Short mmCIF file of C-alpha atoms in Angstrom, two decimals:
data_model
loop_
_atom_site.label_atom_id
_atom_site.label_comp_id
_atom_site.label_asym_id
_atom_site.label_seq_id
_atom_site.Cartn_x
_atom_site.Cartn_y
_atom_site.Cartn_z
CA MET W 289 198.29 -28.04 -84.03
CA SER W 290 197.90 -29.74 -87.16
CA LYS W 291 198.37 -33.28 -87.67
CA VAL W 292 199.65 -35.47 -90.88
CA ILE W 293 197.94 -38.59 -91.13
CA VAL W 294 199.02 -41.28 -93.66
CA VAL W 295 196.49 -43.90 -94.81
CA THR W 296 198.82 -46.93 -95.72
CA SER W 297 198.68 -50.55 -96.12
CA GLY W 298 201.44 -52.19 -98.24
CA LYS W 299 198.88 -54.26 -100.22
CA GLY W 300 196.92 -52.82 -102.91
CA GLY W 301 193.16 -52.95 -103.11
CA VAL W 302 192.49 -52.95 -99.61
CA GLY W 303 190.84 -49.72 -99.58
CA LYS W 304 193.26 -46.84 -98.83
CA THR W 305 191.81 -44.35 -101.21
CA THR W 306 188.40 -45.14 -100.14
CA SER W 307 189.48 -44.76 -96.57
CA SER W 308 191.64 -41.50 -97.12
CA ALA W 309 188.36 -39.90 -98.84
CA ALA W 310 186.02 -41.19 -96.25
CA ILE W 311 188.22 -40.06 -93.32
CA ALA W 312 189.08 -36.76 -94.67
CA ALA W 313 185.39 -35.91 -95.40
CA GLY W 314 184.48 -37.24 -91.89
CA LEU W 315 187.03 -34.83 -90.42
CA ALA W 316 185.68 -32.06 -92.34
CA MET W 317 182.28 -32.71 -91.41
CA ARG W 318 183.46 -32.45 -87.80
CA GLY W 319 184.44 -28.96 -88.44
CA HIS W 320 188.20 -29.62 -88.77
CA LYS W 321 189.90 -27.99 -91.79
CA THR W 322 191.20 -30.87 -93.87
CA VAL W 323 193.15 -31.54 -96.79
CA VAL W 324 193.70 -34.85 -98.48
CA ILE W 325 196.82 -35.46 -100.61
CA ASP W 326 197.09 -38.23 -103.45
CA PHE W 327 200.63 -39.77 -103.29
CA ASP W 328 200.06 -42.39 -105.94
CA VAL W 329 201.99 -40.41 -108.73
CA GLY W 330 201.02 -41.70 -112.19
CA LEU W 331 197.90 -43.75 -110.98
CA ARG W 332 195.59 -40.75 -109.96
CA ASN W 333 192.39 -41.97 -108.40
CA LEU W 334 191.51 -39.97 -105.25
CA ASP W 335 190.19 -37.32 -107.56
CA MET W 336 187.60 -39.81 -109.04
CA ILE W 337 186.78 -41.24 -105.37
CA MET W 338 186.38 -37.60 -104.10
CA GLY W 339 184.31 -36.57 -107.30
CA CYS W 340 186.64 -33.81 -108.41
CA GLU W 341 188.35 -35.40 -111.39
CA ARG W 342 187.01 -32.81 -113.88
CA ARG W 343 188.31 -29.95 -111.71
CA VAL W 344 192.10 -30.91 -111.62
CA VAL W 345 194.18 -28.10 -113.26
CA PHE W 346 197.61 -28.12 -111.31
CA ASP W 347 198.70 -30.92 -109.13
CA PHE W 348 201.11 -32.06 -106.33
CA ILE W 349 204.00 -32.52 -108.70
CA ASN W 350 203.41 -29.01 -110.30
CA VAL W 351 203.57 -27.58 -106.83
CA ILE W 352 206.76 -29.56 -105.87
CA GLN W 353 208.48 -28.49 -108.98
CA GLY W 354 207.60 -24.93 -108.41
CA ASP W 355 205.27 -24.85 -111.66
CA ALA W 356 202.28 -23.80 -109.63
CA LYS W 357 201.32 -22.32 -106.33
CA LEU W 358 199.78 -24.52 -103.66
CA LYS W 359 196.61 -22.45 -103.62
CA GLN W 360 196.33 -22.98 -107.33
CA ALA W 361 196.50 -26.86 -107.00
CA LEU W 362 194.19 -27.29 -103.96
CA ILE W 363 190.52 -28.21 -105.09
CA LYS W 364 187.93 -26.95 -102.56
CA ASP W 365 185.16 -29.64 -102.11
CA ARG W 366 181.83 -28.44 -103.30
CA ARG W 367 179.85 -30.37 -100.27
CA LEU W 368 181.97 -29.69 -97.43
CA GLU W 369 183.25 -26.18 -96.39
CA ASN W 370 186.39 -27.37 -94.64
CA LEU W 371 187.57 -30.04 -97.26
CA TYR W 372 190.32 -29.81 -99.86
CA VAL W 373 191.93 -32.24 -102.08
CA LEU W 374 195.52 -32.05 -103.58
CA PRO W 375 195.57 -34.37 -106.46
CA THR W 376 198.59 -35.95 -108.04
CA SER W 377 199.96 -36.13 -111.50
CA GLN W 378 198.76 -38.69 -113.90
CA THR W 379 201.43 -38.27 -116.27
CA ARG W 380 204.62 -38.12 -113.98
CA ASP W 381 206.07 -40.94 -112.14
CA LYS W 382 207.06 -41.39 -108.58
CA ASP W 383 210.57 -40.07 -109.06
CA ALA W 384 209.07 -36.68 -109.33
CA LEU W 385 208.28 -36.80 -105.84
CA THR W 386 211.50 -35.30 -103.68
CA THR W 387 211.98 -35.46 -99.83
CA GLU W 388 212.37 -31.82 -99.67
CA GLY W 389 209.42 -30.91 -102.02
CA VAL W 390 207.17 -33.13 -100.12
CA LYS W 391 208.45 -31.59 -96.83
CA ALA W 392 207.91 -28.04 -98.34
CA VAL W 393 204.34 -28.61 -99.30
CA LEU W 394 203.42 -30.29 -95.93
CA ASP W 395 205.02 -27.42 -93.93
CA GLU W 396 202.80 -25.06 -95.92
CA LEU W 397 199.77 -27.05 -95.49
CA ARG W 398 200.41 -27.28 -91.73
CA GLU W 399 200.13 -23.67 -91.44
CA GLU W 400 196.56 -23.65 -92.67
CA PHE W 401 194.91 -27.01 -92.02
CA ASP W 402 194.25 -29.14 -88.99
CA TYR W 403 194.49 -32.35 -90.70
CA ILE W 404 196.59 -33.51 -93.59
CA VAL W 405 195.59 -36.83 -94.75
CA CYS W 406 198.02 -38.56 -97.05
CA ASP W 407 196.70 -41.24 -99.42
CA SER W 408 199.67 -43.78 -99.87
CA PRO W 409 200.26 -45.70 -102.99
CA ALA W 410 200.28 -49.57 -102.54
CA GLY W 411 203.92 -51.06 -102.18
CA ILE W 412 206.71 -49.81 -100.13
CA GLU W 413 208.66 -47.89 -102.47
CA ARG W 414 209.25 -44.16 -103.07
CA GLY W 415 205.78 -42.92 -103.27
CA ALA W 416 204.58 -45.03 -100.15
CA HIS W 417 207.80 -44.10 -98.22
CA LEU W 418 207.23 -40.34 -98.92
CA ALA W 419 203.67 -40.61 -97.91
CA MET W 420 204.55 -42.01 -94.46
CA TYR W 421 207.89 -40.21 -93.99
CA TYR W 422 206.65 -36.92 -92.37
CA ALA W 423 203.49 -38.47 -90.76
CA ASP W 424 202.50 -37.98 -87.21
CA GLU W 425 200.08 -40.51 -87.29
CA ALA W 426 199.25 -43.55 -89.49
CA VAL W 427 195.96 -45.57 -90.37
CA VAL W 428 196.79 -48.95 -91.54
CA VAL W 429 194.18 -50.39 -93.59
CA THR W 430 193.89 -54.22 -93.50
CA ASN W 431 191.67 -56.77 -94.80
CA PRO W 432 191.02 -59.91 -92.76
CA GLU W 433 193.12 -61.90 -95.27
CA VAL W 434 196.66 -63.32 -95.07
CA SER W 435 198.56 -61.23 -97.65
CA SER W 436 196.93 -58.12 -96.28
CA VAL W 437 197.93 -58.76 -92.83
CA ARG W 438 201.40 -59.80 -93.64
CA ASP W 439 201.83 -56.57 -95.81
CA SER W 440 200.44 -54.40 -92.92
CA ASP W 441 202.95 -55.98 -90.59
CA ARG W 442 205.80 -54.97 -92.91
CA VAL W 443 204.28 -51.46 -93.37
CA LEU W 444 204.26 -51.21 -89.48
CA GLY W 445 208.03 -52.15 -89.45
CA LEU W 446 208.71 -49.48 -91.85
CA LEU W 447 206.66 -46.76 -89.67
CA ASN W 448 208.79 -47.77 -86.76
CA SER W 449 212.05 -47.17 -88.79
CA LYS W 450 211.83 -45.20 -91.94
CA THR W 451 210.14 -42.21 -90.91
CA PHE W 452 211.16 -38.78 -89.84
CA LEU W 453 209.86 -39.34 -86.17
CA ALA W 454 211.56 -42.84 -85.98
CA GLU W 455 214.60 -41.40 -87.41
CA LYS W 456 214.77 -38.50 -84.76
CA GLY W 457 215.95 -41.23 -82.33
CA ASP W 458 214.51 -39.57 -79.34
CA GLY W 459 211.65 -42.27 -78.70
CA SER W 460 209.25 -40.40 -80.88
CA ALA W 461 207.04 -42.75 -82.97
CA VAL W 462 204.38 -42.45 -85.48
CA LYS W 463 201.05 -43.40 -83.71
CA ALA W 464 199.80 -46.18 -85.94
CA GLN W 465 196.24 -47.68 -85.72
CA LEU W 466 194.33 -50.34 -87.48
CA LEU W 467 191.38 -49.85 -89.70
CA LEU W 468 189.95 -53.33 -90.51
CA THR W 469 188.10 -52.99 -93.76
CA ARG W 470 185.89 -55.40 -95.83
CA PHE W 471 184.93 -57.28 -92.68
CA ASP W 472 182.18 -59.64 -92.85
CA GLN W 473 180.65 -60.51 -89.63
CA ASN W 474 178.99 -63.70 -90.60
CA ARG W 475 181.91 -65.19 -92.39
CA SER W 476 184.00 -64.50 -89.52
CA ALA W 477 181.54 -66.03 -87.00
CA ASN W 478 181.63 -69.11 -89.28
CA GLY W 479 185.46 -69.40 -88.95
CA GLU W 480 185.71 -68.56 -92.70
CA MET W 481 187.44 -65.19 -92.12
CA MET W 482 189.86 -64.07 -89.17
CA SER W 483 188.16 -62.29 -86.58
CA VAL W 484 188.79 -58.71 -85.42
CA GLN W 485 190.46 -60.28 -82.39
CA ASP W 486 192.73 -62.54 -84.64
CA VAL W 487 194.17 -59.54 -86.55
CA LEU W 488 194.76 -57.35 -83.58
CA GLU W 489 196.52 -60.22 -81.92
CA ILE W 490 198.69 -60.72 -84.90
CA LEU W 491 199.46 -56.93 -85.55
CA ALA W 492 199.43 -55.68 -81.98
CA ILE W 493 198.22 -52.03 -82.69
CA PRO W 494 195.13 -50.20 -81.28
CA LEU W 495 191.99 -50.66 -83.28
CA LEU W 496 190.75 -47.47 -84.96
CA GLY W 497 187.73 -49.15 -86.60
CA ILE W 498 185.86 -51.94 -88.34
CA ILE W 499 184.46 -51.15 -91.62
CA PRO W 500 181.88 -53.91 -92.69
CA GLU W 501 181.84 -55.27 -96.28
CA SER W 502 179.28 -53.00 -97.83
CA THR W 503 177.57 -52.24 -101.17
CA SER W 504 177.47 -48.68 -100.39
CA VAL W 505 181.34 -48.53 -100.95
CA LEU W 506 181.12 -49.34 -104.50
CA LYS W 507 177.99 -47.14 -104.95
CA ALA W 508 179.95 -44.33 -103.30
CA SER W 509 182.81 -44.76 -105.54
CA ASN W 510 180.58 -44.90 -108.65
CA GLU W 511 179.19 -41.45 -107.77
CA GLY W 512 182.34 -39.74 -106.49
CA THR W 513 181.22 -39.31 -103.04
CA PRO W 514 183.21 -40.12 -99.91
CA VAL W 515 181.21 -43.13 -98.24
CA SER W 516 181.26 -41.28 -95.04
CA LEU W 517 178.73 -38.82 -96.45
CA ASP W 518 176.28 -41.70 -97.05
CA GLU W 519 174.58 -41.43 -93.61
CA LYS W 520 172.41 -44.63 -94.17
CA SER W 521 175.24 -47.03 -94.91
CA PRO W 522 176.86 -49.19 -92.40
CA ALA W 523 180.33 -48.51 -93.91
CA GLY W 524 179.59 -44.77 -93.88
CA LYS W 525 178.62 -44.84 -90.16
CA ALA W 526 181.69 -47.11 -89.26
CA TYR W 527 183.96 -44.46 -90.95
CA MET W 528 182.41 -41.74 -89.03
CA ASP W 529 182.91 -43.68 -85.73
CA ALA W 530 186.58 -44.36 -86.86
CA VAL W 531 186.94 -40.61 -87.43
CA GLY W 532 185.47 -39.94 -83.81
CA ARG W 533 188.25 -42.18 -82.58
CA LEU W 534 190.77 -40.60 -84.63
CA VAL W 535 190.19 -37.36 -83.04
CA GLY W 536 190.39 -38.70 -79.55
CA GLU W 537 186.76 -39.55 -78.65
CA GLN W 538 185.64 -42.85 -76.87
CA ILE W 539 183.30 -44.46 -79.09
CA GLU W 540 182.20 -48.11 -78.74
CA MET W 541 183.31 -50.62 -81.28
CA ARG W 542 180.63 -51.83 -83.49
CA VAL W 543 180.89 -54.23 -86.35
CA ASN W 544 177.74 -52.81 -87.99
CA PRO W 545 176.88 -49.68 -86.77
CA GLY W 546 173.00 -49.14 -86.80
CA GLU W 547 172.38 -52.85 -87.24
CA GLN W 548 171.11 -55.07 -84.77
CA ARG W 549 173.32 -56.41 -82.12
CA ARG W 550 174.57 -59.91 -82.37
CA GLY W 551 175.27 -61.21 -78.67
CA PHE W 552 178.10 -63.56 -79.48
CA PHE W 553 180.07 -61.26 -81.57
CA GLN W 554 179.63 -58.12 -79.48
CA ARG W 555 181.12 -60.13 -76.72
CA LEU W 556 184.08 -60.98 -78.79
CA LEU W 557 184.50 -57.42 -79.79
CA GLY W 558 183.78 -55.92 -76.26
CA ARG W 559 187.14 -57.35 -75.03
CA THR W 560 189.03 -55.82 -77.90
CA ALA W 561 187.64 -52.36 -77.86
CA MET K 1062 190.37 -69.87 -79.56
CA PHE K 1063 186.55 -70.44 -79.65
CA GLY K 1064 186.69 -72.51 -82.82
CA PHE K 1065 189.10 -74.82 -80.94
CA SER K 1066 187.15 -75.65 -78.00
CA PHE K 1067 183.95 -76.02 -79.87
CA ARG K 1068 185.14 -77.89 -82.92
CA GLN K 1069 188.14 -79.71 -82.07
CA ARG K 1070 188.16 -82.00 -84.98
CA LYS K 1071 189.23 -79.52 -87.63
CA PRO K 1072 190.35 -76.10 -87.07
CA SER K 1073 188.54 -73.41 -89.15
CA SER K 1074 190.37 -71.80 -92.23
CA ALA K 1075 190.36 -68.50 -90.21
CA GLN K 1076 192.20 -70.35 -87.48
CA THR K 1077 194.73 -71.81 -90.05
CA ALA K 1078 195.27 -68.37 -91.49
CA LYS K 1079 195.84 -66.87 -88.01
CA GLU K 1080 198.51 -69.64 -87.13
CA ARG K 1081 200.14 -69.40 -90.40
CA LEU K 1082 200.58 -65.70 -89.93
CA GLN K 1083 201.76 -65.98 -86.41
CA ILE K 1084 204.65 -68.26 -87.54
CA LEU K 1085 205.56 -66.37 -90.63
CA LEU K 1086 205.62 -63.02 -88.94
CA ALA K 1087 207.50 -64.05 -86.02
CA HIS K 1088 210.44 -64.93 -88.24
CA GLU K 1089 209.98 -62.01 -90.44
CA ARG K 1090 210.20 -59.56 -87.60
CA THR K 1091 213.47 -60.96 -86.07
CA SER K 1092 215.36 -61.46 -89.40
CA ASN K 1093 214.47 -58.16 -90.98
CA SER K 1094 216.31 -58.75 -94.12
CA GLY K 1095 215.29 -62.41 -94.51
CA PRO K 1096 217.52 -65.17 -95.26
CA ASP K 1097 219.56 -62.77 -97.50
CA PHE K 1098 222.38 -63.23 -95.35
CA LEU K 1099 222.82 -66.80 -96.00
CA PRO K 1100 225.02 -66.63 -99.41
CA LEU K 1101 227.41 -64.09 -97.43
CA LEU K 1102 227.58 -66.48 -94.49
CA GLN K 1103 228.51 -69.42 -96.90
CA ARG K 1104 231.10 -67.13 -98.57
CA ASP K 1105 232.83 -66.21 -95.15
CA ILE K 1106 232.58 -69.77 -93.84
CA LEU K 1107 234.43 -71.07 -96.94
CA GLU K 1108 236.99 -68.29 -96.75
CA VAL K 1109 237.84 -69.36 -93.08
CA VAL K 1110 237.70 -72.98 -93.96
CA ARG K 1111 240.10 -72.48 -96.92
CA ARG K 1112 242.64 -70.93 -94.58
CA HIS K 1113 243.04 -74.30 -93.29
CA MET K 1114 242.51 -76.83 -95.86
CA ASP K 1115 241.96 -77.06 -99.60
CA VAL K 1116 238.29 -77.13 -100.26
CA ASP K 1117 236.40 -76.19 -103.47
CA GLY K 1118 233.65 -73.82 -103.89
CA ASP K 1119 230.68 -76.00 -103.51
CA ALA K 1120 232.11 -77.80 -100.37
CA VAL K 1121 230.06 -75.65 -97.95
CA ASP K 1122 226.28 -76.25 -97.75
CA ILE K 1123 224.00 -74.14 -95.68
CA LYS K 1124 220.57 -74.79 -94.78
CA LEU K 1125 217.89 -72.65 -92.72
CA GLU K 1126 215.00 -74.59 -91.29
CA ARG K 1127 212.25 -72.78 -89.83
CA SER K 1128 209.32 -74.47 -87.73
CA ASP K 1129 207.09 -73.12 -85.27
CA ASP K 1130 209.15 -72.74 -82.00
CA LEU K 1131 212.60 -73.73 -83.34
CA SER K 1132 215.07 -72.47 -86.18
CA SER K 1133 217.98 -74.55 -87.07
CA LEU K 1134 221.03 -73.38 -89.16
CA GLU K 1135 222.65 -76.43 -90.62
CA ILE K 1136 226.16 -76.13 -92.05
CA ASN K 1137 227.84 -79.15 -94.02
CA ILE K 1138 231.48 -78.93 -94.97
CA GLU K 1139 232.88 -81.64 -97.23
CA MET K 1140 236.39 -82.30 -96.51
CA PRO K 1141 237.95 -84.09 -99.56
CA GLY K 1142 241.43 -84.22 -97.98
CA LEU K 1143 240.38 -86.47 -95.01
CA ARG K 1144 238.61 -88.88 -97.57
CA LYS K 1145 241.71 -89.24 -99.45
CA THR K 1146 244.00 -90.19 -96.60
CA ALA K 1147 241.37 -92.58 -95.08
#
């Protein structure tokens, strides 16, 4: 059965698009047929992060409005067999998204794909609302910083009340998990940055992964490559671990996958994992 | 927790961040719509008070104080009628 996963955060600039691209690529690498959809109408960026910006002909809005077939708008990734991108419109605004239109597109995609990753815009308005509305699961991207954590808490409230599953009223809920991004182990150990445990204690949702602050993220975006394809990068490895957990595998939580372990910190994390 | 037991003098900024968030979110989660109800409450109280005595529009003052483990709602009603007779 296919799954719709929304990547959301409330606050902007925390890494939603980077994470959407990395997770979608990771799922495809694992053999799952995956599509990633850009819901940020008017501020299209997923296409750049995925490196397919010059191949956009039709978009999500064209499909919703019946101006193009879904197959015409889907862009097949050149690196990964199972990966597709559905870009959004750069010229329209979020009012072009309709509940019925989004539902129709998602229903059609569900027939063909294992995973449908919805890259939410920042904020809590129409675009963000519709990105999460039909989700089965949510990846809440959060930086260890007060405004990001506060906004994530707000978004969790919306996931629990303003989604199709929540509105069904039969006890169904969107399964939300935390993806802590831009985490700096040293600064956290020095008390300059909240720890993984601190954020988990506040938001009280399961931890999907910890993505360390890493120079490879900017490099990947410069090149239009999902960072999870960079096997040497600590961030890329951390995303692949998170993807493994997303599909239900038990993978030990590591702050910097592939780096030397630090006793003190690992003990802290051992408890939360 | 760790920062506390080792360096008791001054909590780290991360500790401060965590505590601020815990206090703030405890409030934001319970009062979903925030303190938006205060103007409505003020209007309703004024309406009730007016049924019994003649007070003017700004005679009712409402304050909401929020602290760590206690929130208080303070309602002050100025009663000009009583002052005159006294």
